[in-house]
């Protein structure tokens, strides 16, 4: 008898082919309240995390940037301002609703970027296309993370870099009970009150715990073929930025 392959969806095991749809349902549900919830959940600190990621990218005028899982366009907006009219920024997301919200938000601010609905595991771009690839708070939702890393490496130019901004493993152990209380009790309650969706934010907390920790993700990047890989812990390891290069 053939055993059906499963993967994690938060703390639940689901058939591999079902995860993408379940994740899509989560983000379709929260798309219109996504930015408000991000500010509330992090007390606005997510903006500082993203600003640091942009600084680490060392993006320059005229470069080509792919912002994967770009959602509502926070990073794409900043990249567009830096790369200028001679550069190119692609705002990409697997979820059409998130992409629509991001595109409309940027257009409202007079910012035009290319938009693409893509699966990070099989990016539809030519080899050696982008100078910089970022993925912020999106890798943990990808079913096959190793495939996504290989796909990113393929479309990255030689000497290009990838930056992965993602929740990671808290390094300040005395704070763990408080962090767990916030994650599993307060966060779903906020989701219910603000976005009318407690379950999506319960999934968020669970998906963070199931995501590879700092060293594991570093090893995955090296296995995929990235070089000079390193990471920076932010906010005590609640978030980490992983960097890697293609040579």
mmCIF file with all atom_site columns, N, CA, C and O in Angstrom, residues 42-73:
data_model
loop_
_atom_site.group_PDB
_atom_site.id
_atom_site.type_symbol
_atom_site.label_atom_id
_atom_site.label_alt_id
_atom_site.label_comp_id
_atom_site.label_asym_id
_atom_site.label_entity_id
_atom_site.label_seq_id
_atom_site.pdbx_PDB_ins_code
_atom_site.Cartn_x
_atom_site.Cartn_y
_atom_site.Cartn_z
_atom_site.occupancy
_atom_site.B_iso_or_equiv
_atom_site.pdbx_formal_charge
_atom_site.auth_seq_id
_atom_site.auth_comp_id
_atom_site.auth_asym_id
_atom_site.auth_atom_id
_atom_site.pdbx_PDB_model_num
ATOM 1   N N  . UNK A 1 42 ? 3.463  43.390 15.749  1.00 0.00 ? 42 UNK A N  1
ATOM 2   C CA . UNK A 1 42 ? 4.877  43.676 16.017  1.00 0.00 ? 42 UNK A CA 1
ATOM 3   C C  . UNK A 1 42 ? 5.087  45.036 16.662  1.00 0.00 ? 42 UNK A C  1
ATOM 4   O O  . UNK A 1 42 ? 6.235  45.435 16.880  1.00 0.00 ? 42 UNK A O  1
ATOM 5   N N  . UNK A 1 43 ? 4.000  45.743 16.952  1.00 0.00 ? 43 UNK A N  1
ATOM 6   C CA . UNK A 1 43 ? 4.089  47.118 17.476  1.00 0.00 ? 43 UNK A CA 1
ATOM 7   C C  . UNK A 1 43 ? 4.884  48.006 16.512  1.00 0.00 ? 43 UNK A C  1
ATOM 8   O O  . UNK A 1 43 ? 5.592  48.928 16.920  1.00 0.00 ? 43 UNK A O  1
ATOM 9   N N  . UNK A 1 44 ? 4.760  47.694 15.218  1.00 0.00 ? 44 UNK A N  1
ATOM 10  C CA . UNK A 1 44 ? 5.423  48.477 14.185  1.00 0.00 ? 44 UNK A CA 1
ATOM 11  C C  . UNK A 1 44 ? 6.867  48.099 13.933  1.00 0.00 ? 44 UNK A C  1
ATOM 12  O O  . UNK A 1 44 ? 7.504  48.630 13.012  1.00 0.00 ? 44 UNK A O  1
ATOM 13  N N  . UNK A 1 45 ? 7.406  47.162 14.717  1.00 0.00 ? 45 UNK A N  1
ATOM 14  C CA . UNK A 1 45 ? 8.831  46.820 14.589  1.00 0.00 ? 45 UNK A CA 1
ATOM 15  C C  . UNK A 1 45 ? 9.123  46.124 13.262  1.00 0.00 ? 45 UNK A C  1
ATOM 16  O O  . UNK A 1 45 ? 10.258 46.156 12.769  1.00 0.00 ? 45 UNK A O  1
ATOM 17  N N  . UNK A 1 46 ? 8.109  45.516 12.633  1.00 0.00 ? 46 UNK A N  1
ATOM 18  C CA . UNK A 1 46 ? 8.354  44.831 11.352  1.00 0.00 ? 46 UNK A CA 1
ATOM 19  C C  . UNK A 1 46 ? 8.910  45.805 10.317  1.00 0.00 ? 46 UNK A C  1
ATOM 20  O O  . UNK A 1 46 ? 9.645  45.414 9.410   1.00 0.00 ? 46 UNK A O  1
ATOM 21  N N  . UNK A 1 47 ? 8.565  47.075 10.436  1.00 0.00 ? 47 UNK A N  1
ATOM 22  C CA . UNK A 1 47 ? 9.083  48.078 9.496   1.00 0.00 ? 47 UNK A CA 1
ATOM 23  C C  . UNK A 1 47 ? 10.595 48.264 9.679   1.00 0.00 ? 47 UNK A C  1
ATOM 24  O O  . UNK A 1 47 ? 11.327 48.480 8.706   1.00 0.00 ? 47 UNK A O  1
ATOM 25  N N  . UNK A 1 48 ? 11.072 48.184 10.910  1.00 0.00 ? 48 UNK A N  1
ATOM 26  C CA . UNK A 1 48 ? 12.510 48.274 11.167  1.00 0.00 ? 48 UNK A CA 1
ATOM 27  C C  . UNK A 1 48 ? 13.226 47.034 10.662  1.00 0.00 ? 48 UNK A C  1
ATOM 28  O O  . UNK A 1 48 ? 14.333 47.131 10.110  1.00 0.00 ? 48 UNK A O  1
ATOM 29  N N  . UNK A 1 49 ? 12.616 45.865 10.852  1.00 0.00 ? 49 UNK A N  1
ATOM 30  C CA . UNK A 1 49 ? 13.215 44.622 10.326  1.00 0.00 ? 49 UNK A CA 1
ATOM 31  C C  . UNK A 1 49 ? 13.373 44.711 8.808   1.00 0.00 ? 49 UNK A C  1
ATOM 32  O O  . UNK A 1 49 ? 14.422 44.352 8.255   1.00 0.00 ? 49 UNK A O  1
ATOM 33  N N  . UNK A 1 50 ? 12.329 45.195 8.140   1.00 0.00 ? 50 UNK A N  1
ATOM 34  C CA . UNK A 1 50 ? 12.373 45.296 6.675   1.00 0.00 ? 50 UNK A CA 1
ATOM 35  C C  . UNK A 1 50 ? 13.377 46.345 6.223   1.00 0.00 ? 50 UNK A C  1
ATOM 36  O O  . UNK A 1 50 ? 14.076 46.160 5.224   1.00 0.00 ? 50 UNK A O  1
ATOM 37  N N  . UNK A 1 51 ? 13.476 47.450 6.970   1.00 0.00 ? 51 UNK A N  1
ATOM 38  C CA . UNK A 1 51 ? 14.444 48.483 6.619   1.00 0.00 ? 51 UNK A CA 1
ATOM 39  C C  . UNK A 1 51 ? 15.860 47.937 6.708   1.00 0.00 ? 51 UNK A C  1
ATOM 40  O O  . UNK A 1 51 ? 16.714 48.227 5.860   1.00 0.00 ? 51 UNK A O  1
ATOM 41  N N  . UNK A 1 52 ? 16.122 47.127 7.728   1.00 0.00 ? 52 UNK A N  1
ATOM 42  C CA . UNK A 1 52 ? 17.457 46.538 7.876   1.00 0.00 ? 52 UNK A CA 1
ATOM 43  C C  . UNK A 1 52 ? 17.742 45.568 6.734   1.00 0.00 ? 52 UNK A C  1
ATOM 44  O O  . UNK A 1 52 ? 18.871 45.511 6.221   1.00 0.00 ? 52 UNK A O  1
ATOM 45  N N  . UNK A 1 53 ? 16.725 44.812 6.316   1.00 0.00 ? 53 UNK A N  1
ATOM 46  C CA . UNK A 1 53 ? 16.901 43.893 5.189   1.00 0.00 ? 53 UNK A CA 1
ATOM 47  C C  . UNK A 1 53 ? 17.272 44.663 3.924   1.00 0.00 ? 53 UNK A C  1
ATOM 48  O O  . UNK A 1 53 ? 18.138 44.229 3.145   1.00 0.00 ? 53 UNK A O  1
ATOM 49  N N  . UNK A 1 54 ? 16.643 45.801 3.705   1.00 0.00 ? 54 UNK A N  1
ATOM 50  C CA . UNK A 1 54 ? 16.957 46.611 2.532   1.00 0.00 ? 54 UNK A CA 1
ATOM 51  C C  . UNK A 1 54 ? 18.382 47.138 2.607   1.00 0.00 ? 54 UNK A C  1
ATOM 52  O O  . UNK A 1 54 ? 19.117 47.149 1.609   1.00 0.00 ? 54 UNK A O  1
ATOM 53  N N  . UNK A 1 55 ? 18.815 47.551 3.791   1.00 0.00 ? 55 UNK A N  1
ATOM 54  C CA . UNK A 1 55 ? 20.189 48.018 3.961   1.00 0.00 ? 55 UNK A CA 1
ATOM 55  C C  . UNK A 1 55 ? 21.187 46.898 3.671   1.00 0.00 ? 55 UNK A C  1
ATOM 56  O O  . UNK A 1 55 ? 22.207 47.104 3.005   1.00 0.00 ? 55 UNK A O  1
ATOM 57  N N  . UNK A 1 56 ? 20.881 45.692 4.151   1.00 0.00 ? 56 UNK A N  1
ATOM 58  C CA . UNK A 1 56 ? 21.775 44.558 3.904   1.00 0.00 ? 56 UNK A CA 1
ATOM 59  C C  . UNK A 1 56 ? 21.836 44.176 2.427   1.00 0.00 ? 56 UNK A C  1
ATOM 60  O O  . UNK A 1 56 ? 22.838 43.653 1.946   1.00 0.00 ? 56 UNK A O  1
ATOM 61  N N  . UNK A 1 57 ? 20.760 44.433 1.715   1.00 0.00 ? 57 UNK A N  1
ATOM 62  C CA . UNK A 1 57 ? 20.723 44.086 0.287   1.00 0.00 ? 57 UNK A CA 1
ATOM 63  C C  . UNK A 1 57 ? 21.721 44.915 -0.508  1.00 0.00 ? 57 UNK A C  1
ATOM 64  O O  . UNK A 1 57 ? 22.178 44.487 -1.575  1.00 0.00 ? 57 UNK A O  1
ATOM 65  N N  . UNK A 1 58 ? 22.040 46.122 -0.019  1.00 0.00 ? 58 UNK A N  1
ATOM 66  C CA . UNK A 1 58 ? 22.960 47.036 -0.715  1.00 0.00 ? 58 UNK A CA 1
ATOM 67  C C  . UNK A 1 58 ? 22.510 47.280 -2.149  1.00 0.00 ? 58 UNK A C  1
ATOM 68  O O  . UNK A 1 58 ? 23.323 47.407 -3.069  1.00 0.00 ? 58 UNK A O  1
ATOM 69  N N  . UNK A 1 59 ? 21.195 47.336 -2.346  1.00 0.00 ? 59 UNK A N  1
ATOM 70  C CA . UNK A 1 59 ? 20.646 47.545 -3.678  1.00 0.00 ? 59 UNK A CA 1
ATOM 71  C C  . UNK A 1 59 ? 21.124 48.878 -4.245  1.00 0.00 ? 59 UNK A C  1
ATOM 72  O O  . UNK A 1 59 ? 21.289 49.863 -3.523  1.00 0.00 ? 59 UNK A O  1
ATOM 73  N N  . UNK A 1 60 ? 21.350 48.890 -5.567  1.00 0.00 ? 60 UNK A N  1
ATOM 74  C CA . UNK A 1 60 ? 21.859 50.081 -6.236  1.00 0.00 ? 60 UNK A CA 1
ATOM 75  C C  . UNK A 1 60 ? 20.940 50.480 -7.401  1.00 0.00 ? 60 UNK A C  1
ATOM 76  O O  . UNK A 1 60 ? 20.171 49.662 -7.908  1.00 0.00 ? 60 UNK A O  1
ATOM 77  N N  . UNK A 1 61 ? 21.069 51.714 -7.780  1.00 0.00 ? 61 UNK A N  1
ATOM 78  C CA . UNK A 1 61 ? 20.303 52.235 -8.899  1.00 0.00 ? 61 UNK A CA 1
ATOM 79  C C  . UNK A 1 61 ? 20.577 51.395 -10.150 1.00 0.00 ? 61 UNK A C  1
ATOM 80  O O  . UNK A 1 61 ? 21.715 51.042 -10.444 1.00 0.00 ? 61 UNK A O  1
ATOM 81  N N  . UNK A 1 62 ? 19.510 51.056 -10.856 1.00 0.00 ? 62 UNK A N  1
ATOM 82  C CA . UNK A 1 62 ? 19.638 50.323 -12.104 1.00 0.00 ? 62 UNK A CA 1
ATOM 83  C C  . UNK A 1 62 ? 19.609 48.810 -11.960 1.00 0.00 ? 62 UNK A C  1
ATOM 84  O O  . UNK A 1 62 ? 19.593 48.087 -12.962 1.00 0.00 ? 62 UNK A O  1
ATOM 85  N N  . UNK A 1 63 ? 19.573 48.299 -10.728 1.00 0.00 ? 63 UNK A N  1
ATOM 86  C CA . UNK A 1 63 ? 19.587 46.850 -10.546 1.00 0.00 ? 63 UNK A CA 1
ATOM 87  C C  . UNK A 1 63 ? 18.191 46.237 -10.705 1.00 0.00 ? 63 UNK A C  1
ATOM 88  O O  . UNK A 1 63 ? 17.166 46.932 -10.643 1.00 0.00 ? 63 UNK A O  1
ATOM 89  N N  . UNK A 1 64 ? 18.182 44.925 -10.889 1.00 0.00 ? 64 UNK A N  1
ATOM 90  C CA . UNK A 1 64 ? 16.932 44.173 -11.024 1.00 0.00 ? 64 UNK A CA 1
ATOM 91  C C  . UNK A 1 64 ? 16.681 43.413 -9.725  1.00 0.00 ? 64 UNK A C  1
ATOM 92  O O  . UNK A 1 64 ? 17.542 42.649 -9.272  1.00 0.00 ? 64 UNK A O  1
ATOM 93  N N  . UNK A 1 65 ? 15.501 43.619 -9.149  1.00 0.00 ? 65 UNK A N  1
ATOM 94  C CA . UNK A 1 65 ? 15.171 43.062 -7.845  1.00 0.00 ? 65 UNK A CA 1
ATOM 95  C C  . UNK A 1 65 ? 13.895 42.235 -7.940  1.00 0.00 ? 65 UNK A C  1
ATOM 96  O O  . UNK A 1 65 ? 12.899 42.672 -8.537  1.00 0.00 ? 65 UNK A O  1
ATOM 97  N N  . UNK A 1 66 ? 13.909 41.051 -7.346  1.00 0.00 ? 66 UNK A N  1
ATOM 98  C CA . UNK A 1 66 ? 12.723 40.214 -7.223  1.00 0.00 ? 66 UNK A CA 1
ATOM 99  C C  . UNK A 1 66 ? 12.323 40.151 -5.761  1.00 0.00 ? 66 UNK A C  1
ATOM 100 O O  . UNK A 1 66 ? 13.090 39.679 -4.924  1.00 0.00 ? 66 UNK A O  1
ATOM 101 N N  . UNK A 1 67 ? 11.129 40.650 -5.458  1.00 0.00 ? 67 UNK A N  1
ATOM 102 C CA . UNK A 1 67 ? 10.603 40.614 -4.093  1.00 0.00 ? 67 UNK A CA 1
ATOM 103 C C  . UNK A 1 67 ? 9.562  39.507 -4.014  1.00 0.00 ? 67 UNK A C  1
ATOM 104 O O  . UNK A 1 67 ? 8.399  39.711 -4.354  1.00 0.00 ? 67 UNK A O  1
ATOM 105 N N  . UNK A 1 68 ? 10.007 38.327 -3.579  1.00 0.00 ? 68 UNK A N  1
ATOM 106 C CA . UNK A 1 68 ? 9.119  37.162 -3.491  1.00 0.00 ? 68 UNK A CA 1
ATOM 107 C C  . UNK A 1 68 ? 8.232  37.246 -2.254  1.00 0.00 ? 68 UNK A C  1
ATOM 108 O O  . UNK A 1 68 ? 8.643  37.789 -1.226  1.00 0.00 ? 68 UNK A O  1
ATOM 109 N N  . UNK A 1 69 ? 7.041  36.670 -2.352  1.00 0.00 ? 69 UNK A N  1
ATOM 110 C CA . UNK A 1 69 ? 6.071  36.744 -1.262  1.00 0.00 ? 69 UNK A CA 1
ATOM 111 C C  . UNK A 1 69 ? 5.928  38.205 -0.821  1.00 0.00 ? 69 UNK A C  1
ATOM 112 O O  . UNK A 1 69 ? 5.824  38.499 0.359   1.00 0.00 ? 69 UNK A O  1
ATOM 113 N N  . UNK A 1 70 ? 5.936  39.085 -1.822  1.00 0.00 ? 70 UNK A N  1
ATOM 114 C CA . UNK A 1 70 ? 5.995  40.525 -1.561  1.00 0.00 ? 70 UNK A CA 1
ATOM 115 C C  . UNK A 1 70 ? 4.724  41.121 -1.011  1.00 0.00 ? 70 UNK A C  1
ATOM 116 O O  . UNK A 1 70 ? 4.727  42.265 -0.541  1.00 0.00 ? 70 UNK A O  1
ATOM 117 N N  . UNK A 1 71 ? 3.639  40.351 -1.071  1.00 0.00 ? 71 UNK A N  1
ATOM 118 C CA . UNK A 1 71 ? 2.394  40.771 -0.433  1.00 0.00 ? 71 UNK A CA 1
ATOM 119 C C  . UNK A 1 71 ? 1.978  42.183 -0.771  1.00 0.00 ? 71 UNK A C  1
ATOM 120 O O  . UNK A 1 71 ? 1.771  42.530 -1.933  1.00 0.00 ? 71 UNK A O  1
ATOM 121 N N  . UNK A 1 72 ? 1.873  43.020 0.241   1.00 0.00 ? 72 UNK A N  1
ATOM 122 C CA . UNK A 1 72 ? 1.326  44.364 0.055   1.00 0.00 ? 72 UNK A CA 1
ATOM 123 C C  . UNK A 1 72 ? 2.380  45.388 -0.353  1.00 0.00 ? 72 UNK A C  1
ATOM 124 O O  . UNK A 1 72 ? 2.085  46.589 -0.366  1.00 0.00 ? 72 UNK A O  1
ATOM 125 N N  . UNK A 1 73 ? 3.580  44.960 -0.674  1.00 0.00 ? 73 UNK A N  1
ATOM 126 C CA . UNK A 1 73 ? 4.531  45.829 -1.345  1.00 0.00 ? 73 UNK A CA 1
ATOM 127 C C  . UNK A 1 73 ? 5.448  46.667 -0.488  1.00 0.00 ? 73 UNK A C  1
ATOM 128 O O  . UNK A 1 73 ? 6.068  47.608 -0.995  1.00 0.00 ? 73 UNK A O  1
#
